[in-house]
Amino acid sequence: MDLFGDFPEQTPPSDSDVQFLDTTLRDGEQAPGISLTPTDKAEIARKLDATGVGVIEAGSACTGAGERETISRVADLGLDATVTSFARGIKGDIDLALDCGVGGVNLVVPASDRHIEGKVGTTRDDVVETAVRLTEYAKDHDLWVEVLGEDGSRADLDFLERLMRAALDAGADRICYCDTVGHATPDRTADVISRLAPLGPTSTHTHDDLGLALTNALVSVAAGADLVHATVNGIGERAGNVALEEVAVALDHGYDVETVSTEKLYDLAQTVATATDVPLAPNKAVIGENAFTHESGIHTDGTLKDDAMYEPYSPSAVGRERRLVLGKHAGRAGVRAALDEHDVDVTKDELNAIVEQVKEIGERGKRITDTDLLAIADEVQGRERDQRVELLDLTATSGGATPTASVRLAVDGEEQVASGVGSGPVDAAITATRRALDIDATLESYHVDAITGGTDALVTVEVEVSHGDHSVTVNASDSDITRASVTVMLDAFNRLLDGNPEPAVADD
């Protein structure tokens, strides 16, 4: 089946032809669990404006007094972008938008018979009359007006064209094709936009329910749409809206169409992720952690030889940096490059031994940090690492109601003693150790990795500890789980403090 054979031939638009309407603050916020504060919306709006977004839909004035206060705050920021409010086909919604001081409204009216008859309970003629009357009313009040045909992807195309033509004749600044439920295929999208674009300025609003939001947005532009509705990170109802950063980069990289300042996209994405508490998927295009991260030995080697070997565009184009990480797929080139960054010279045999240990750790599902790598290199090259923290004595009891432990440490040659309580002797011992050091470190994970059989069972404890921007994963074995736990914590602290000239330890 040739899905794309009947697409109309179009000339890709020039730079000035395509802009964005960002609806993160309205459609994006409608995603379950998201509620943006006025401060959040103001910060996001400022960054959208700085990125070059032309229209910012700040919310729905009809939602309530709190939402109107927030919309007003965004409208008062003095942005270059046009700030709008979503408005239903009700005169009162336009009045509420006017009270917020916005520059425009996104006026939505039903377009499909499912919505006209089943949702609103009206007729096609009444919908056209409402669109015309409210468009004229909004224009009389000096508002920029975009008329959206809700569920346009399932509408009768002849009626949709009639509705949008009437809106433009009434003075609407532009019309919008809405794939409200992410129903449309690319060929359907092309058919609709090709009918609407000749009428006047046409926008496209796509959702990702079929995973086609980006494709449909690009097809819309190819068919004549010149404004794309999008949200940052693709947040939105159900499967979300088309992601602004993906459309912007696809147009820029694939068609030389510049829409926004792409180098600001990553910072914008992080801001929205933090405000919405919706973390970025590691494999998310453009802004995911893994987008410019290489572990595979083949890919790392190729990237070191040529930046573009395994990347379609430079990470700096979207405000990112390339990362070469070490794991079970690591190769000699990647490990050598990481060692070179720390000015560590190794022989061929030493490199092979380091690579073998890196792969062994990676096989256990662990990531190898710079601190880990340097510790492995020290071990392979037989260098003694300064032990700034040494365990002198450890006692732990659990016979009473509250498990307790005490430790005596040598820290840079000075003795430190501390005690602690916990849910068990191990917890108490770790608490005592951290008190003795008073180091600003976080125990990210702790687990027993392996236990041998027999009465003298050997316990292997593995921990991940972070300190500032660094983290380390280490393990230690002992027949005493409490001693193994303290030993591994001290080993982690030694590695983390090794490159820190100012030890963060207690003075008393």
mmCIF file with all atom_site columns, C-alpha atoms in Angstrom, residues 236-347:
data_model
loop_
_atom_site.group_PDB
_atom_site.id
_atom_site.type_symbol
_atom_site.label_atom_id
_atom_site.label_alt_id
_atom_site.label_comp_id
_atom_site.label_asym_id
_atom_site.label_entity_id
_atom_site.label_seq_id
_atom_site.pdbx_PDB_ins_code
_atom_site.Cartn_x
_atom_site.Cartn_y
_atom_site.Cartn_z
_atom_site.occupancy
_atom_site.B_iso_or_equiv
_atom_site.pdbx_formal_charge
_atom_site.auth_seq_id
_atom_site.auth_comp_id
_atom_site.auth_asym_id
_atom_site.auth_atom_id
_atom_site.pdbx_PDB_model_num
ATOM 1   C CA . GLY A 1 236 ? -0.170 17.083 27.041 1.00 0.00 ? 236 GLY A CA 1
ATOM 2   C CA . GLU A 1 237 ? -3.310 15.041 27.373 1.00 0.00 ? 237 GLU A CA 1
ATOM 3   C CA . ARG A 1 238 ? -3.118 11.274 26.841 1.00 0.00 ? 238 ARG A CA 1
ATOM 4   C CA . ALA A 1 239 ? -0.003 10.566 24.724 1.00 0.00 ? 239 ALA A CA 1
ATOM 5   C CA . GLY A 1 240 ? 0.797  14.279 24.552 1.00 0.00 ? 240 GLY A CA 1
ATOM 6   C CA . ASN A 1 241 ? 1.180  16.977 21.915 1.00 0.00 ? 241 ASN A CA 1
ATOM 7   C CA . VAL A 1 242 ? 3.881  17.238 19.309 1.00 0.00 ? 242 VAL A CA 1
ATOM 8   C CA . ALA A 1 243 ? 7.159  18.257 20.956 1.00 0.00 ? 243 ALA A CA 1
ATOM 9   C CA . LEU A 1 244 ? 8.284  21.762 20.059 1.00 0.00 ? 244 LEU A CA 1
ATOM 10  C CA . GLU A 1 245 ? 11.964 20.837 20.196 1.00 0.00 ? 245 GLU A CA 1
ATOM 11  C CA . GLU A 1 246 ? 11.485 17.913 17.813 1.00 0.00 ? 246 GLU A CA 1
ATOM 12  C CA . VAL A 1 247 ? 9.641  19.973 15.206 1.00 0.00 ? 247 VAL A CA 1
ATOM 13  C CA . ALA A 1 248 ? 12.162 22.810 15.470 1.00 0.00 ? 248 ALA A CA 1
ATOM 14  C CA . VAL A 1 249 ? 15.179 20.537 15.013 1.00 0.00 ? 249 VAL A CA 1
ATOM 15  C CA . ALA A 1 250 ? 13.549 18.451 12.266 1.00 0.00 ? 250 ALA A CA 1
ATOM 16  C CA . LEU A 1 251 ? 12.729 21.575 10.267 1.00 0.00 ? 251 LEU A CA 1
ATOM 17  C CA . ASP A 1 252 ? 16.162 23.057 10.856 1.00 0.00 ? 252 ASP A CA 1
ATOM 18  C CA . HIS A 1 253 ? 18.194 19.924 10.191 1.00 0.00 ? 253 HIS A CA 1
ATOM 19  C CA . GLY A 1 254 ? 16.052 18.348 7.505  1.00 0.00 ? 254 GLY A CA 1
ATOM 20  C CA . TYR A 1 255 ? 14.784 21.371 5.572  1.00 0.00 ? 255 TYR A CA 1
ATOM 21  C CA . ASP A 1 256 ? 17.016 24.331 6.577  1.00 0.00 ? 256 ASP A CA 1
ATOM 22  C CA . VAL A 1 257 ? 13.978 26.065 8.060  1.00 0.00 ? 257 VAL A CA 1
ATOM 23  C CA . GLU A 1 258 ? 14.917 28.091 11.135 1.00 0.00 ? 258 GLU A CA 1
ATOM 24  C CA . THR A 1 259 ? 12.016 28.617 13.514 1.00 0.00 ? 259 THR A CA 1
ATOM 25  C CA . VAL A 1 260 ? 13.548 29.305 16.951 1.00 0.00 ? 260 VAL A CA 1
ATOM 26  C CA . SER A 1 261 ? 16.947 29.593 18.639 1.00 0.00 ? 261 SER A CA 1
ATOM 27  C CA . THR A 1 262 ? 17.588 25.869 18.867 1.00 0.00 ? 262 THR A CA 1
ATOM 28  C CA . GLU A 1 263 ? 20.612 26.280 21.150 1.00 0.00 ? 263 GLU A CA 1
ATOM 29  C CA . LYS A 1 264 ? 18.168 27.309 23.909 1.00 0.00 ? 264 LYS A CA 1
ATOM 30  C CA . LEU A 1 265 ? 15.975 24.208 23.601 1.00 0.00 ? 265 LEU A CA 1
ATOM 31  C CA . TYR A 1 266 ? 17.729 22.046 26.195 1.00 0.00 ? 266 TYR A CA 1
ATOM 32  C CA . ASP A 1 267 ? 17.553 24.688 28.907 1.00 0.00 ? 267 ASP A CA 1
ATOM 33  C CA . LEU A 1 268 ? 13.879 25.239 28.050 1.00 0.00 ? 268 LEU A CA 1
ATOM 34  C CA . ALA A 1 269 ? 13.231 21.496 28.257 1.00 0.00 ? 269 ALA A CA 1
ATOM 35  C CA . GLN A 1 270 ? 14.912 21.235 31.656 1.00 0.00 ? 270 GLN A CA 1
ATOM 36  C CA . THR A 1 271 ? 12.898 24.168 32.971 1.00 0.00 ? 271 THR A CA 1
ATOM 37  C CA . VAL A 1 272 ? 9.617  22.557 31.931 1.00 0.00 ? 272 VAL A CA 1
ATOM 38  C CA . ALA A 1 273 ? 10.625 19.125 33.224 1.00 0.00 ? 273 ALA A CA 1
ATOM 39  C CA . THR A 1 274 ? 11.429 20.611 36.624 1.00 0.00 ? 274 THR A CA 1
ATOM 40  C CA . ALA A 1 275 ? 8.265  22.721 36.809 1.00 0.00 ? 275 ALA A CA 1
ATOM 41  C CA . THR A 1 276 ? 5.959  19.875 35.771 1.00 0.00 ? 276 THR A CA 1
ATOM 42  C CA . ASP A 1 277 ? 7.808  17.148 37.671 1.00 0.00 ? 277 ASP A CA 1
ATOM 43  C CA . VAL A 1 278 ? 7.689  15.068 34.498 1.00 0.00 ? 278 VAL A CA 1
ATOM 44  C CA . PRO A 1 279 ? 11.227 13.694 33.985 1.00 0.00 ? 279 PRO A CA 1
ATOM 45  C CA . LEU A 1 280 ? 12.699 13.449 30.513 1.00 0.00 ? 280 LEU A CA 1
ATOM 46  C CA . ALA A 1 281 ? 12.919 9.950  29.102 1.00 0.00 ? 281 ALA A CA 1
ATOM 47  C CA . PRO A 1 282 ? 16.599 9.047  28.577 1.00 0.00 ? 282 PRO A CA 1
ATOM 48  C CA . ASN A 1 283 ? 15.945 8.156  24.928 1.00 0.00 ? 283 ASN A CA 1
ATOM 49  C CA . LYS A 1 284 ? 13.856 11.272 24.208 1.00 0.00 ? 284 LYS A CA 1
ATOM 50  C CA . ALA A 1 285 ? 14.849 12.881 20.928 1.00 0.00 ? 285 ALA A CA 1
ATOM 51  C CA . VAL A 1 286 ? 16.838 16.130 21.150 1.00 0.00 ? 286 VAL A CA 1
ATOM 52  C CA . ILE A 1 287 ? 16.652 16.579 24.919 1.00 0.00 ? 287 ILE A CA 1
ATOM 53  C CA . GLY A 1 288 ? 16.924 13.069 26.446 1.00 0.00 ? 288 GLY A CA 1
ATOM 54  C CA . GLU A 1 289 ? 20.041 12.201 28.451 1.00 0.00 ? 289 GLU A CA 1
ATOM 55  C CA . ASN A 1 290 ? 21.099 9.585  25.912 1.00 0.00 ? 290 ASN A CA 1
ATOM 56  C CA . ALA A 1 291 ? 20.590 11.722 22.797 1.00 0.00 ? 291 ALA A CA 1
ATOM 57  C CA . PHE A 1 292 ? 24.311 12.553 22.612 1.00 0.00 ? 292 PHE A CA 1
ATOM 58  C CA . THR A 1 293 ? 25.707 9.825  24.856 1.00 0.00 ? 293 THR A CA 1
ATOM 59  C CA . HIS A 1 294 ? 27.852 7.015  23.433 1.00 0.00 ? 294 HIS A CA 1
ATOM 60  C CA . GLU A 1 295 ? 28.892 3.787  25.168 1.00 0.00 ? 295 GLU A CA 1
ATOM 61  C CA . SER A 1 296 ? 29.304 1.262  22.361 1.00 0.00 ? 296 SER A CA 1
ATOM 62  C CA . GLY A 1 297 ? 32.942 0.725  21.499 1.00 0.00 ? 297 GLY A CA 1
ATOM 63  C CA . ILE A 1 298 ? 32.259 1.002  17.759 1.00 0.00 ? 298 ILE A CA 1
ATOM 64  C CA . HIS A 1 299 ? 30.249 4.216  18.152 1.00 0.00 ? 299 HIS A CA 1
ATOM 65  C CA . THR A 1 300 ? 32.721 5.760  20.578 1.00 0.00 ? 300 THR A CA 1
ATOM 66  C CA . ASP A 1 301 ? 35.653 4.999  18.304 1.00 0.00 ? 301 ASP A CA 1
ATOM 67  C CA . GLY A 1 302 ? 33.820 6.462  15.310 1.00 0.00 ? 302 GLY A CA 1
ATOM 68  C CA . THR A 1 303 ? 32.765 9.573  17.212 1.00 0.00 ? 303 THR A CA 1
ATOM 69  C CA . LEU A 1 304 ? 36.321 10.207 18.377 1.00 0.00 ? 304 LEU A CA 1
ATOM 70  C CA . LYS A 1 305 ? 37.448 10.102 14.747 1.00 0.00 ? 305 LYS A CA 1
ATOM 71  C CA . ASP A 1 306 ? 34.581 12.206 13.395 1.00 0.00 ? 306 ASP A CA 1
ATOM 72  C CA . ASP A 1 307 ? 32.006 14.073 15.514 1.00 0.00 ? 307 ASP A CA 1
ATOM 73  C CA . ALA A 1 308 ? 29.306 13.501 12.904 1.00 0.00 ? 308 ALA A CA 1
ATOM 74  C CA . MET A 1 309 ? 30.007 9.773  12.519 1.00 0.00 ? 309 MET A CA 1
ATOM 75  C CA . TYR A 1 310 ? 27.104 8.754  14.763 1.00 0.00 ? 310 TYR A CA 1
ATOM 76  C CA . GLU A 1 311 ? 25.248 12.038 15.303 1.00 0.00 ? 311 GLU A CA 1
ATOM 77  C CA . PRO A 1 312 ? 22.873 13.713 12.828 1.00 0.00 ? 312 PRO A CA 1
ATOM 78  C CA . TYR A 1 313 ? 23.672 17.196 14.158 1.00 0.00 ? 313 TYR A CA 1
ATOM 79  C CA . SER A 1 314 ? 25.989 18.762 16.695 1.00 0.00 ? 314 SER A CA 1
ATOM 80  C CA . PRO A 1 315 ? 24.851 18.648 20.331 1.00 0.00 ? 315 PRO A CA 1
ATOM 81  C CA . SER A 1 316 ? 25.822 22.323 20.654 1.00 0.00 ? 316 SER A CA 1
ATOM 82  C CA . ALA A 1 317 ? 23.048 23.126 18.152 1.00 0.00 ? 317 ALA A CA 1
ATOM 83  C CA . VAL A 1 318 ? 20.513 22.426 20.892 1.00 0.00 ? 318 VAL A CA 1
ATOM 84  C CA . GLY A 1 319 ? 22.543 23.520 23.908 1.00 0.00 ? 319 GLY A CA 1
ATOM 85  C CA . ARG A 1 320 ? 23.909 20.063 24.705 1.00 0.00 ? 320 ARG A CA 1
ATOM 86  C CA . GLU A 1 321 ? 27.311 18.444 25.191 1.00 0.00 ? 321 GLU A CA 1
ATOM 87  C CA . ARG A 1 322 ? 28.483 15.078 23.942 1.00 0.00 ? 322 ARG A CA 1
ATOM 88  C CA . ARG A 1 323 ? 29.107 12.369 26.556 1.00 0.00 ? 323 ARG A CA 1
ATOM 89  C CA . LEU A 1 324 ? 31.247 9.262  26.174 1.00 0.00 ? 324 LEU A CA 1
ATOM 90  C CA . VAL A 1 325 ? 30.373 6.815  28.938 1.00 0.00 ? 325 VAL A CA 1
ATOM 91  C CA . LEU A 1 326 ? 31.917 3.547  29.995 1.00 0.00 ? 326 LEU A CA 1
ATOM 92  C CA . GLY A 1 327 ? 30.019 0.295  30.472 1.00 0.00 ? 327 GLY A CA 1
ATOM 93  C CA . LYS A 1 328 ? 29.960 -3.273 29.260 1.00 0.00 ? 328 LYS A CA 1
ATOM 94  C CA . HIS A 1 329 ? 29.974 -2.079 25.634 1.00 0.00 ? 329 HIS A CA 1
ATOM 95  C CA . ALA A 1 330 ? 33.058 0.071  26.128 1.00 0.00 ? 330 ALA A CA 1
ATOM 96  C CA . GLY A 1 331 ? 35.982 -0.296 23.761 1.00 0.00 ? 331 GLY A CA 1
ATOM 97  C CA . ARG A 1 332 ? 39.669 0.519  23.920 1.00 0.00 ? 332 ARG A CA 1
ATOM 98  C CA . ALA A 1 333 ? 39.270 3.863  22.151 1.00 0.00 ? 333 ALA A CA 1
ATOM 99  C CA . GLY A 1 334 ? 36.644 5.112  24.586 1.00 0.00 ? 334 GLY A CA 1
ATOM 100 C CA . VAL A 1 335 ? 38.553 4.016  27.670 1.00 0.00 ? 335 VAL A CA 1
ATOM 101 C CA . ARG A 1 336 ? 41.792 5.534  26.363 1.00 0.00 ? 336 ARG A CA 1
ATOM 102 C CA . ALA A 1 337 ? 39.995 8.818  25.602 1.00 0.00 ? 337 ALA A CA 1
ATOM 103 C CA . ALA A 1 338 ? 38.581 8.913  29.139 1.00 0.00 ? 338 ALA A CA 1
ATOM 104 C CA . LEU A 1 339 ? 42.031 8.258  30.608 1.00 0.00 ? 339 LEU A CA 1
ATOM 105 C CA . ASP A 1 340 ? 43.563 10.934 28.373 1.00 0.00 ? 340 ASP A CA 1
ATOM 106 C CA . GLU A 1 341 ? 41.106 13.461 29.800 1.00 0.00 ? 341 GLU A CA 1
ATOM 107 C CA . HIS A 1 342 ? 42.725 12.841 33.198 1.00 0.00 ? 342 HIS A CA 1
ATOM 108 C CA . ASP A 1 343 ? 46.279 12.753 31.832 1.00 0.00 ? 343 ASP A CA 1
ATOM 109 C CA . VAL A 1 344 ? 46.699 9.077  32.695 1.00 0.00 ? 344 VAL A CA 1
ATOM 110 C CA . ASP A 1 345 ? 49.227 7.337  30.434 1.00 0.00 ? 345 ASP A CA 1
ATOM 111 C CA . VAL A 1 346 ? 48.875 3.577  30.071 1.00 0.00 ? 346 VAL A CA 1
ATOM 112 C CA . THR A 1 347 ? 50.641 0.865  28.151 1.00 0.00 ? 347 THR A CA 1
#
